[in-house]
Amino acid sequence: MRRVAIVGAGMTAFAEHFALGIKDLLPMAFAECAASVDKGIRTSDLGAAWFGALGATDGFPAGVLADALGLHGLPVTHIENSCATGNDAVRNALFALSSGAVDVALVIGADKLRENAQKDLLGTWEPVAGDRAWDHQLGLFPHAGFALHVNRYLYESPATREHMAMIAVKNHRNGAANPKARLRFEITVDQALSAPIVADPFGVYDCVPQSDGAAALILVAEDVVDRYTDRPVWVRGVGLGLDTVMHQHKRDMTTFPATVRAARAAFAMAGLAPADVDVAEVHDYFTGIELMSYEDLGFAERFEAHKLVEAGVTALGGALPVNPSGGLKAKGHPPGATGVAQCVELFEQLRGDAVNQVDGARIGLAHNLGGPTAVAAVTILEGPA
Amino acid sequence: MRRVAIVGAGMTAFAEHFALGIKDLLPMAFAECAASVDKGIRTSDLGAAWFGALGATDGFPAGVLADALGLHGLPVTHIENSCATGNDAVRNALFALSSGAVDVALVIGADKLRENAQKDLLGTWEPVAGDRAWDHQLGLFPHAGFALHVNRYLYESPATREHMAMIAVKNHRNGAANPKARLRFEITVDQALSAPIVADPFGVYDCVPQSDGAAALILVAEDVVDRYTDRPVWVRGVGLGLDTVMHQHKRDMTTFPATVRAARAAFAMAGLAPADVDVAEVHDYFTGIELMSYEDLGFAERFEAHKLVEAGVTALGGALPVNPSGGLKAKGHPPGATGVAQCVELFEQLRGDAVNQVDGARIGLAHNLGGPTAVAAVTILEGPA
């Protein structure tokens, strides 16, 4: 397979963009991404695009992107894979670049779920991310469905709500320094523990805010990397994993097979192991999901994730900082954009340019879990030599 | 690039499947597809899947497919690209197979738009296929939008409503013999011309019925073709083309740049020309679109498409039969399934097994136009030597 590198990355702030439409956010993310390419890039260089969006795009997604960027000569594929949408857009672009069919690709993700012209989708994106005929009718909207998993995990493992609160504190602290994050304030463990309960065991500070936003990457094949930068970030591995949609079919509530499958595929492609990872962006739609995912990703032994939190391993300055961007927790979660934005953060980390820089980071991992909890994707990147 | 072949193909009937859900239709299509593989196939052979659906899938599409087939180890990407969805699913699977990352892939498409649990989407799929903020508010639902194009085409070219009626008669005749088609009766030119007007110049017989259905293909890399069949159908070219979404931005109403771009890309990849095509399945959501597409695909000179109809070139027995399956016109149009179903028809044509067999067909072309009229895709196949 031809190797593939990221040579440009950019994103809008994740925020309540009441005054901006999806057609405003897409060009903003693309402009910052194009400007980040060290030796410059012309739009005519682009061979194809992959657009990640859950569907809140003011109409036909691929066409809206082409219209918004004024690039009607560019073939655009719209990818939707619940919260793993952005990572799967990267995965499909990688295949096209590796095949030789495309040399330069745009990967862009965006969603504006809080308010947009598709009012019908606004109310339905969460059930579309689950089983509409069964779980949704039983009231298993995402918070309730994830709560079933985390409650069982807290019951079976030594982890407690305090560990979840420590993750909230960590990600809020990281996000406070990130100008692209939405929740830019620090909190304390006491604040997290005493916050109103949304769905037990999740208090308000265990939950992600819903944000609008867009993020973009330029991926190129190894043959043409030198035209664009001397500091490429290589896409070493991509993995996508599925699992049953309905909670009644889950055989073990304390692990997410989708993540295990996605991680196995990505590490196998990369020829790397969890111990090789220097910095990670891990799905934290709820704090307890970040905690449990440490185990599914291979960063901790079964039921020992809390030890990483207690030892500060995943905080800035630890051996494996997780969510230095502030994570979904502080940024918010426009699903189409999230996986792409994680790669934007890792692009900066692996080139030494990040706001909350992890010293000497060489291997980065991005992870999302969604469709609650039927899909996960993992992307592994490597910085310039 | 590694070459890629189709080794299995199957589909449900396209119909009003009131008694069946999407979770019934998907396994039905998959079972027929798997059974068509000459030397057999095990589900464990599948490396990845691409699922084309506009979204009417009873919930999270990728997960619903994995649940319906009982294949949770299979990574599933959900592709949405309006009426070009099925062809773009084939295109993305081709890239993954060519890259070397995957050896055996499932491409499956399905939609059940007439009735499903996502009532909110039922009413909105057509605006999601256009510009929700502008064209939709102006009443430009697909029939009205396409009518603007065809009216202008009839004004500028020598073509008349009679030529459209002749296409309706041709496709109804072909569909009458196809057990998978929904409208299995013949009509006359007089019946077509005297039918009630839906949106001028489209009478009822110029319009497609909305059907439910699913279709599936097994694609494999050249290295493993021999394991599955001695009669592979090669995917020679894939092309995807975009254009402006809003009708006010169209520079010329009498041609579809999306189709021109998609065809150029597909023929270039295949190293073939329009004259090489022996049989084609062409988007006929409206009869006038099949007519105009003859020109955009390179089968006719500008404003001379009607000559092909008059000479019977595109009828069975002509030099280039178009829509021997009956087309969308007789089958109906579940958008996620349509492009895949066209390839099912071509798979049978190019192996000599079709109901309305085109003698000696070696090169087949499938085409769809959608997002009215912002996207098109073309797939070029070649039969066994």
PDB file of C-alpha atoms in Angstrom, chain A residues 12-278:
ATOM      1  CA  THR A  12     -13.371  26.275  13.375  1.00  0.00           C
ATOM      2  CA  ALA A  13     -13.925  26.816  17.049  1.00  0.00           C
ATOM      3  CA  PHE A  14     -16.473  24.313  18.372  1.00  0.00           C
ATOM      4  CA  ALA A  15     -19.208  26.530  19.791  1.00  0.00           C
ATOM      5  CA  GLU A  16     -22.823  27.631  19.628  1.00  0.00           C
ATOM      6  CA  HIS A  17     -22.519  29.184  16.170  1.00  0.00           C
ATOM      7  CA  PHE A  18     -25.983  30.698  16.113  1.00  0.00           C
ATOM      8  CA  ALA A  19     -25.000  33.293  13.521  1.00  0.00           C
ATOM      9  CA  LEU A  20     -23.236  30.889  11.142  1.00  0.00           C
ATOM     10  CA  GLY A  21     -24.610  28.218   8.835  1.00  0.00           C
ATOM     11  CA  ILE A  22     -22.954  25.003   7.705  1.00  0.00           C
ATOM     12  CA  LYS A  23     -22.054  26.836   4.466  1.00  0.00           C
ATOM     13  CA  ASP A  24     -20.077  29.343   6.558  1.00  0.00           C
ATOM     14  CA  LEU A  25     -18.359  26.785   8.800  1.00  0.00           C
ATOM     15  CA  LEU A  26     -17.096  24.569   5.943  1.00  0.00           C
ATOM     16  CA  PRO A  27     -15.077  27.297   4.158  1.00  0.00           C
ATOM     17  CA  MET A  28     -13.721  28.547   7.508  1.00  0.00           C
ATOM     18  CA  ALA A  29     -12.310  25.116   8.366  1.00  0.00           C
ATOM     19  CA  PHE A  30     -11.025  24.604   4.820  1.00  0.00           C
ATOM     20  CA  ALA A  31      -9.278  27.993   4.758  1.00  0.00           C
ATOM     21  CA  GLU A  32      -7.423  27.352   8.006  1.00  0.00           C
ATOM     22  CA  CYS A  33      -6.495  23.869   6.776  1.00  0.00           C
ATOM     23  CA  ALA A  34      -5.197  25.096   3.399  1.00  0.00           C
ATOM     24  CA  ALA A  35      -3.217  27.890   5.081  1.00  0.00           C
ATOM     25  CA  SER A  36      -1.485  25.332   7.306  1.00  0.00           C
ATOM     26  CA  VAL A  37       0.135  23.544   4.350  1.00  0.00           C
ATOM     27  CA  ASP A  38       3.789  24.596   4.654  1.00  0.00           C
ATOM     28  CA  LYS A  39       4.540  24.966   0.940  1.00  0.00           C
ATOM     29  CA  GLY A  40       1.006  25.958  -0.053  1.00  0.00           C
ATOM     30  CA  ILE A  41      -1.701  24.135  -1.948  1.00  0.00           C
ATOM     31  CA  ARG A  42      -3.989  25.029  -4.846  1.00  0.00           C
ATOM     32  CA  THR A  43      -7.584  23.844  -4.852  1.00  0.00           C
ATOM     33  CA  SER A  44      -6.928  22.402  -8.315  1.00  0.00           C
ATOM     34  CA  ASP A  45      -4.531  19.934  -6.659  1.00  0.00           C
ATOM     35  CA  LEU A  46      -7.433  18.219  -4.883  1.00  0.00           C
ATOM     36  CA  GLY A  47      -8.442  14.937  -6.522  1.00  0.00           C
ATOM     37  CA  ALA A  48     -11.400  13.969  -4.342  1.00  0.00           C
ATOM     38  CA  ALA A  49     -13.062  14.735  -1.039  1.00  0.00           C
ATOM     39  CA  TRP A  50     -14.674  12.797   1.804  1.00  0.00           C
ATOM     40  CA  PHE A  51     -17.254  14.733   3.801  1.00  0.00           C
ATOM     41  CA  GLY A  52     -18.234  13.450   7.221  1.00  0.00           C
ATOM     42  CA  ALA A  53     -21.617  14.661   8.446  1.00  0.00           C
ATOM     43  CA  LEU A  54     -24.473  13.145  10.372  1.00  0.00           C
ATOM     44  CA  GLY A  55     -26.805  14.933   8.016  1.00  0.00           C
ATOM     45  CA  ALA A  56     -27.499  18.374   9.412  1.00  0.00           C
ATOM     46  CA  THR A  57     -26.220  20.144   6.368  1.00  0.00           C
ATOM     47  CA  ASP A  58     -29.021  22.337   5.007  1.00  0.00           C
ATOM     48  CA  GLY A  59     -29.698  19.815   2.245  1.00  0.00           C
ATOM     49  CA  PHE A  60     -27.800  17.343   0.053  1.00  0.00           C
ATOM     50  CA  PRO A  61     -24.464  17.045   1.923  1.00  0.00           C
ATOM     51  CA  ALA A  62     -21.975  16.408  -0.904  1.00  0.00           C
ATOM     52  CA  GLY A  63     -23.481  19.181  -3.009  1.00  0.00           C
ATOM     53  CA  VAL A  64     -23.624  21.617  -0.115  1.00  0.00           C
ATOM     54  CA  LEU A  65     -19.889  21.092   0.433  1.00  0.00           C
ATOM     55  CA  ALA A  66     -19.097  21.607  -3.263  1.00  0.00           C
ATOM     56  CA  ASP A  67     -21.251  24.746  -3.292  1.00  0.00           C
ATOM     57  CA  ALA A  68     -19.780  26.098  -0.047  1.00  0.00           C
ATOM     58  CA  LEU A  69     -16.197  25.719  -1.298  1.00  0.00           C
ATOM     59  CA  GLY A  70     -16.996  26.614  -4.904  1.00  0.00           C
ATOM     60  CA  LEU A  71     -15.343  23.356  -6.005  1.00  0.00           C
ATOM     61  CA  HIS A  72     -17.725  21.651  -8.415  1.00  0.00           C
ATOM     62  CA  GLY A  73     -14.968  19.725 -10.167  1.00  0.00           C
ATOM     63  CA  LEU A  74     -14.237  17.819  -6.948  1.00  0.00           C
ATOM     64  CA  PRO A  75     -15.895  14.400  -6.450  1.00  0.00           C
ATOM     65  CA  VAL A  76     -17.330  14.374  -2.909  1.00  0.00           C
ATOM     66  CA  THR A  77     -18.376  11.261  -0.975  1.00  0.00           C
ATOM     67  CA  HIS A  78     -20.585  11.781   2.061  1.00  0.00           C
ATOM     68  CA  ILE A  79     -19.722   9.389   4.899  1.00  0.00           C
ATOM     69  CA  GLU A  80     -21.984   8.834   7.902  1.00  0.00           C
ATOM     70  CA  ASN A  81     -20.993   6.483  10.692  1.00  0.00           C
ATOM     71  CA  SER A  82     -22.503   7.961  13.838  1.00  0.00           C
ATOM     72  CA  CYS A  83     -19.837   9.362  16.189  1.00  0.00           C
ATOM     73  CA  ALA A  84     -17.124   7.526  14.216  1.00  0.00           C
ATOM     74  CA  THR A  85     -18.002   9.521  11.084  1.00  0.00           C
ATOM     75  CA  GLY A  86     -14.887  11.712  10.968  1.00  0.00           C
ATOM     76  CA  ASN A  87     -12.463   8.829  11.508  1.00  0.00           C
ATOM     77  CA  ASP A  88     -14.213   6.736   8.864  1.00  0.00           C
ATOM     78  CA  ALA A  89     -13.922   9.615   6.390  1.00  0.00           C
ATOM     79  CA  VAL A  90     -10.158   9.557   6.997  1.00  0.00           C
ATOM     80  CA  ARG A  91     -10.183   5.757   6.550  1.00  0.00           C
ATOM     81  CA  ASN A  92     -11.940   5.907   3.181  1.00  0.00           C
ATOM     82  CA  ALA A  93      -9.697   8.720   1.927  1.00  0.00           C
ATOM     83  CA  LEU A  94      -6.688   6.634   2.948  1.00  0.00           C
ATOM     84  CA  PHE A  95      -7.919   3.705   0.829  1.00  0.00           C
ATOM     85  CA  ALA A  96      -8.372   5.920  -2.236  1.00  0.00           C
ATOM     86  CA  LEU A  97      -4.923   7.493  -1.825  1.00  0.00           C
ATOM     87  CA  SER A  98      -3.267   4.134  -1.174  1.00  0.00           C
ATOM     88  CA  SER A  99      -4.923   2.627  -4.245  1.00  0.00           C
ATOM     89  CA  GLY A 100      -3.278   5.142  -6.538  1.00  0.00           C
ATOM     90  CA  ALA A 101      -6.565   6.529  -7.818  1.00  0.00           C
ATOM     91  CA  VAL A 102      -6.112   9.838  -5.985  1.00  0.00           C
ATOM     92  CA  ASP A 103      -2.947  11.770  -5.005  1.00  0.00           C
ATOM     93  CA  VAL A 104      -4.402  14.605  -2.901  1.00  0.00           C
ATOM     94  CA  ALA A 105      -7.621  14.378  -0.888  1.00  0.00           C
ATOM     95  CA  LEU A 106      -9.676  16.669   1.294  1.00  0.00           C
ATOM     96  CA  VAL A 107     -11.258  15.170   4.397  1.00  0.00           C
ATOM     97  CA  ILE A 108     -13.731  17.510   6.026  1.00  0.00           C
ATOM     98  CA  GLY A 109     -16.310  17.012   8.733  1.00  0.00           C
ATOM     99  CA  ALA A 110     -19.053  19.287   9.966  1.00  0.00           C
ATOM    100  CA  ASP A 111     -22.348  19.296  11.785  1.00  0.00           C
ATOM    101  CA  LYS A 112     -24.670  21.958  13.066  1.00  0.00           C
ATOM    102  CA  LEU A 113     -27.168  20.013  15.049  1.00  0.00           C
ATOM    103  CA  ARG A 114     -28.395  22.682  17.486  1.00  0.00           C
ATOM    104  CA  GLU A 115     -30.145  24.703  14.843  1.00  0.00           C
ATOM    105  CA  ASN A 116     -30.379  24.363  11.103  1.00  0.00           C
ATOM    106  CA  ALA A 117     -32.948  24.310   8.363  1.00  0.00           C
ATOM    107  CA  GLN A 118     -33.519  20.555   8.725  1.00  0.00           C
ATOM    108  CA  LYS A 119     -35.728  20.840  11.756  1.00  0.00           C
ATOM    109  CA  ASP A 120     -36.890  17.278  11.264  1.00  0.00           C
ATOM    110  CA  LEU A 121     -33.374  15.960  11.659  1.00  0.00           C
ATOM    111  CA  LEU A 122     -32.642  18.154  14.656  1.00  0.00           C
ATOM    112  CA  GLY A 123     -34.998  16.131  16.786  1.00  0.00           C
ATOM    113  CA  THR A 124     -34.024  12.792  15.326  1.00  0.00           C
ATOM    114  CA  TRP A 125     -30.242  12.605  15.095  1.00  0.00           C
ATOM    115  CA  GLU A 126     -29.938  10.776  18.376  1.00  0.00           C
ATOM    116  CA  PRO A 127     -32.437   8.015  17.530  1.00  0.00           C
ATOM    117  CA  VAL A 128     -30.828   7.686  14.092  1.00  0.00           C
ATOM    118  CA  ALA A 129     -27.680   6.879  16.052  1.00  0.00           C
ATOM    119  CA  GLY A 130     -29.431   3.942  17.764  1.00  0.00           C
ATOM    120  CA  ASP A 131     -32.130   1.428  16.963  1.00  0.00           C
ATOM    121  CA  ARG A 132     -35.184   3.427  16.085  1.00  0.00           C
ATOM    122  CA  ALA A 133     -37.619   0.531  16.368  1.00  0.00           C
ATOM    123  CA  TRP A 134     -36.522  -0.785  19.770  1.00  0.00           C
ATOM    124  CA  ASP A 135     -34.064   1.044  22.043  1.00  0.00           C
ATOM    125  CA  HIS A 136     -35.397   4.463  21.148  1.00  0.00           C
ATOM    126  CA  GLN A 137     -38.962   3.462  22.002  1.00  0.00           C
ATOM    127  CA  LEU A 138     -37.720   2.257  25.403  1.00  0.00           C
ATOM    128  CA  GLY A 139     -36.262   5.659  26.215  1.00  0.00           C
ATOM    129  CA  LEU A 140     -32.660   4.597  25.573  1.00  0.00           C
ATOM    130  CA  PHE A 141     -31.483   7.931  24.223  1.00  0.00           C
ATOM    131  CA  PRO A 142     -27.650   8.112  24.292  1.00  0.00           C
ATOM    132  CA  HIS A 143     -27.279   9.317  27.885  1.00  0.00           C
ATOM    133  CA  ALA A 144     -29.488   6.512  29.201  1.00  0.00           C
ATOM    134  CA  GLY A 145     -27.867   3.832  27.037  1.00  0.00           C
ATOM    135  CA  PHE A 146     -24.308   4.792  27.994  1.00  0.00           C
ATOM    136  CA  ALA A 147     -25.366   5.052  31.650  1.00  0.00           C
ATOM    137  CA  LEU A 148     -26.328   1.358  31.631  1.00  0.00           C
ATOM    138  CA  HIS A 149     -22.785   0.497  30.579  1.00  0.00           C
ATOM    139  CA  VAL A 150     -21.010   2.790  33.027  1.00  0.00           C
ATOM    140  CA  ASN A 151     -23.209   1.794  35.966  1.00  0.00           C
ATOM    141  CA  ARG A 152     -22.371  -1.846  35.413  1.00  0.00           C
ATOM    142  CA  TYR A 153     -18.693  -0.980  34.987  1.00  0.00           C
ATOM    143  CA  LEU A 154     -18.676   0.929  38.300  1.00  0.00           C
ATOM    144  CA  TYR A 155     -20.343  -2.097  39.919  1.00  0.00           C
ATOM    145  CA  GLU A 156     -17.879  -4.662  38.577  1.00  0.00           C
ATOM    146  CA  SER A 157     -14.641  -2.662  38.762  1.00  0.00           C
ATOM    147  CA  PRO A 158     -12.979  -0.732  41.593  1.00  0.00           C
ATOM    148  CA  ALA A 159     -13.641   2.546  39.699  1.00  0.00           C
ATOM    149  CA  THR A 160     -15.928   5.167  41.265  1.00  0.00           C
ATOM    150  CA  ARG A 161     -17.659   8.382  40.294  1.00  0.00           C
ATOM    151  CA  GLU A 162     -14.593  10.177  41.705  1.00  0.00           C
ATOM    152  CA  HIS A 163     -12.504   8.761  38.866  1.00  0.00           C
ATOM    153  CA  MET A 164     -15.013  10.078  36.361  1.00  0.00           C
ATOM    154  CA  ALA A 165     -14.866  13.462  38.089  1.00  0.00           C
ATOM    155  CA  MET A 166     -11.065  13.458  37.848  1.00  0.00           C
ATOM    156  CA  ILE A 167     -11.380  12.954  34.076  1.00  0.00           C
ATOM    157  CA  ALA A 168     -13.818  15.871  33.895  1.00  0.00           C
ATOM    158  CA  VAL A 169     -11.364  18.055  35.846  1.00  0.00           C
ATOM    159  CA  LYS A 170      -8.496  16.993  33.553  1.00  0.00           C
ATOM    160  CA  ASN A 171     -10.340  17.669  30.320  1.00  0.00           C
ATOM    161  CA  HIS A 172     -11.752  20.990  31.526  1.00  0.00           C
ATOM    162  CA  ARG A 173      -8.241  22.072  32.519  1.00  0.00           C
ATOM    163  CA  ASN A 174      -6.900  21.117  29.073  1.00  0.00           C
ATOM    164  CA  GLY A 175      -9.791  22.802  27.302  1.00  0.00           C
ATOM    165  CA  ALA A 176      -9.364  26.037  29.224  1.00  0.00           C
ATOM    166  CA  ALA A 177      -6.151  26.663  27.266  1.00  0.00           C
ATOM    167  CA  ASN A 178      -7.575  25.673  23.867  1.00  0.00           C
ATOM    168  CA  PRO A 179      -9.007  28.630  21.921  1.00  0.00           C
ATOM    169  CA  LYS A 180     -11.055  26.189  19.796  1.00  0.00           C
ATOM    170  CA  ALA A 181     -12.834  24.672  22.828  1.00  0.00           C
ATOM    171  CA  ARG A 182     -16.287  25.707  23.969  1.00  0.00           C
ATOM    172  CA  LEU A 183     -16.111  25.161  27.767  1.00  0.00           C
ATOM    173  CA  ARG A 184     -12.982  27.134  28.672  1.00  0.00           C
ATOM    174  CA  PHE A 185     -13.138  27.032  32.462  1.00  0.00           C
ATOM    175  CA  GLU A 186     -11.681  24.758  35.096  1.00  0.00           C
ATOM    176  CA  ILE A 187     -13.759  22.791  37.571  1.00  0.00           C
ATOM    177  CA  THR A 188     -13.019  20.871  40.779  1.00  0.00           C
ATOM    178  CA  VAL A 189     -13.758  17.274  41.681  1.00  0.00           C
ATOM    179  CA  ASP A 190     -16.299  18.521  44.243  1.00  0.00           C
ATOM    180  CA  GLN A 191     -18.092  20.594  41.617  1.00  0.00           C
ATOM    181  CA  ALA A 192     -18.286  17.587  39.292  1.00  0.00           C
ATOM    182  CA  LEU A 193     -19.584  15.288  42.029  1.00  0.00           C
ATOM    183  CA  SER A 194     -22.199  17.714  43.316  1.00  0.00           C
ATOM    184  CA  ALA A 195     -23.525  18.745  39.901  1.00  0.00           C
ATOM    185  CA  PRO A 196     -27.135  17.877  38.994  1.00  0.00           C
ATOM    186  CA  ILE A 197     -27.578  14.320  37.702  1.00  0.00           C
ATOM    187  CA  VAL A 198     -28.490  13.985  33.990  1.00  0.00           C
ATOM    188  CA  ALA A 199     -28.742  10.177  33.863  1.00  0.00           C
ATOM    189  CA  ASP A 200     -27.266   8.347  36.845  1.00  0.00           C
ATOM    190  CA  PRO A 201     -24.225   8.055  37.163  1.00  0.00           C
ATOM    191  CA  PHE A 202     -23.684  11.066  34.845  1.00  0.00           C
ATOM    192  CA  GLY A 203     -23.780  14.520  36.388  1.00  0.00           C
ATOM    193  CA  VAL A 204     -23.733  17.607  34.192  1.00  0.00           C
ATOM    194  CA  TYR A 205     -19.918  17.701  34.211  1.00  0.00           C
ATOM    195  CA  ASP A 206     -19.735  14.093  33.037  1.00  0.00           C
ATOM    196  CA  CYS A 207     -21.582  15.045  29.848  1.00  0.00           C
ATOM    197  CA  VAL A 208     -20.500  16.711  26.626  1.00  0.00           C
ATOM    198  CA  PRO A 209     -22.095  19.923  25.398  1.00  0.00           C
ATOM    199  CA  GLN A 210     -23.606  19.846  21.901  1.00  0.00           C
ATOM    200  CA  SER A 211     -21.534  22.176  19.716  1.00  0.00           C
ATOM    201  CA  ASP A 212     -21.490  23.244  16.078  1.00  0.00           C
ATOM    202  CA  GLY A 213     -18.265  23.100  14.130  1.00  0.00           C
ATOM    203  CA  ALA A 214     -16.185  21.966  11.154  1.00  0.00           C
ATOM    204  CA  ALA A 215     -12.697  20.500  10.765  1.00  0.00           C
ATOM    205  CA  ALA A 216     -10.560  19.704   7.721  1.00  0.00           C
ATOM    206  CA  LEU A 217      -7.464  17.744   6.730  1.00  0.00           C
ATOM    207  CA  ILE A 218      -5.409  17.505   3.540  1.00  0.00           C
ATOM    208  CA  LEU A 219      -4.160  13.950   2.945  1.00  0.00           C
ATOM    209  CA  VAL A 220      -1.643  13.140   0.229  1.00  0.00           C
ATOM    210  CA  ALA A 221       0.093  10.042  -1.118  1.00  0.00           C
ATOM    211  CA  GLU A 222       3.769   9.563  -0.293  1.00  0.00           C
ATOM    212  CA  ASP A 223       4.789  10.241  -3.904  1.00  0.00           C
ATOM    213  CA  VAL A 224       3.762  13.898  -3.621  1.00  0.00           C
ATOM    214  CA  VAL A 225       4.347  14.665   0.068  1.00  0.00           C
ATOM    215  CA  ASP A 226       7.491  16.696  -0.648  1.00  0.00           C
ATOM    216  CA  ARG A 227       5.504  19.171  -2.720  1.00  0.00           C
ATOM    217  CA  TYR A 228       3.567  20.229   0.346  1.00  0.00           C
ATOM    218  CA  THR A 229       5.702  19.913   3.472  1.00  0.00           C
ATOM    219  CA  ASP A 230       8.920  18.618   4.980  1.00  0.00           C
ATOM    220  CA  ARG A 231       7.031  17.797   8.189  1.00  0.00           C
ATOM    221  CA  PRO A 232       4.311  15.307   7.181  1.00  0.00           C
ATOM    222  CA  VAL A 233       2.216  13.437   9.727  1.00  0.00           C
ATOM    223  CA  TRP A 234       1.812   9.860   8.513  1.00  0.00           C
ATOM    224  CA  VAL A 235      -1.443   7.936   8.769  1.00  0.00           C
ATOM    225  CA  ARG A 236      -0.072   4.665  10.107  1.00  0.00           C
ATOM    226  CA  GLY A 237      -3.280   2.790  10.880  1.00  0.00           C
ATOM    227  CA  VAL A 238      -7.048   3.007  10.552  1.00  0.00           C
ATOM    228  CA  GLY A 239      -9.588   0.667  12.091  1.00  0.00           C
ATOM    229  CA  LEU A 240     -13.362   0.461  12.095  1.00  0.00           C
ATOM    230  CA  GLY A 241     -15.287  -1.902  14.385  1.00  0.00           C
ATOM    231  CA  LEU A 242     -18.981  -2.714  14.707  1.00  0.00           C
ATOM    232  CA  ASP A 243     -21.105  -4.275  17.425  1.00  0.00           C
ATOM    233  CA  THR A 244     -24.775  -4.988  18.091  1.00  0.00           C
ATOM    234  CA  VAL A 245     -26.954  -1.883  18.124  1.00  0.00           C
ATOM    235  CA  MET A 246     -29.494  -2.915  20.728  1.00  0.00           C
ATOM    236  CA  HIS A 247     -28.457  -2.964  24.358  1.00  0.00           C
ATOM    237  CA  GLN A 248     -30.423  -6.148  25.005  1.00  0.00           C
ATOM    238  CA  HIS A 249     -27.950  -7.953  22.735  1.00  0.00           C
ATOM    239  CA  LYS A 250     -24.791  -6.819  24.544  1.00  0.00           C
ATOM    240  CA  ARG A 251     -23.101  -9.804  26.160  1.00  0.00           C
ATOM    241  CA  ASP A 252     -20.943  -7.753  28.530  1.00  0.00           C
ATOM    242  CA  MET A 253     -21.807  -4.179  29.455  1.00  0.00           C
ATOM    243  CA  THR A 254     -18.319  -3.419  30.810  1.00  0.00           C
ATOM    244  CA  THR A 255     -16.433  -3.445  27.508  1.00  0.00           C
ATOM    245  CA  PHE A 256     -17.089  -2.119  24.016  1.00  0.00           C
ATOM    246  CA  PRO A 257     -16.308  -4.765  21.373  1.00  0.00           C
ATOM    247  CA  ALA A 258     -16.533  -2.117  18.627  1.00  0.00           C
ATOM    248  CA  THR A 259     -13.545  -0.303  20.143  1.00  0.00           C
ATOM    249  CA  VAL A 260     -11.618  -3.542  20.671  1.00  0.00           C
ATOM    250  CA  ARG A 261     -12.137  -4.470  17.000  1.00  0.00           C
ATOM    251  CA  ALA A 262     -11.268  -0.996  15.699  1.00  0.00           C
ATOM    252  CA  ALA A 263      -8.111  -0.796  17.825  1.00  0.00           C
ATOM    253  CA  ARG A 264      -6.989  -4.279  16.794  1.00  0.00           C
ATOM    254  CA  ALA A 265      -7.367  -3.375  13.112  1.00  0.00           C
ATOM    255  CA  ALA A 266      -5.606  -0.026  13.441  1.00  0.00           C
ATOM    256  CA  PHE A 267      -2.668  -1.350  15.486  1.00  0.00           C
ATOM    257  CA  ALA A 268      -2.280  -4.294  13.083  1.00  0.00           C
ATOM    258  CA  MET A 269      -2.137  -1.971  10.063  1.00  0.00           C
ATOM    259  CA  ALA A 270       0.336   0.295  11.865  1.00  0.00           C
ATOM    260  CA  GLY A 271       2.494  -2.546  13.175  1.00  0.00           C
ATOM    261  CA  LEU A 272       2.369  -0.815  16.553  1.00  0.00           C
ATOM    262  CA  ALA A 273       1.120  -1.617  20.058  1.00  0.00           C
ATOM    263  CA  PRO A 274      -0.757   0.467  22.657  1.00  0.00           C
ATOM    264  CA  ALA A 275       2.511   1.034  24.540  1.00  0.00           C
ATOM    265  CA  ASP A 276       3.852   2.913  21.515  1.00  0.00           C
ATOM    266  CA  VAL A 277       1.241   5.678  21.800  1.00  0.00           C
ATOM    267  CA  ASP A 278       2.506   9.018  23.160  1.00  0.00           C
TER     268      ASP A 278
END
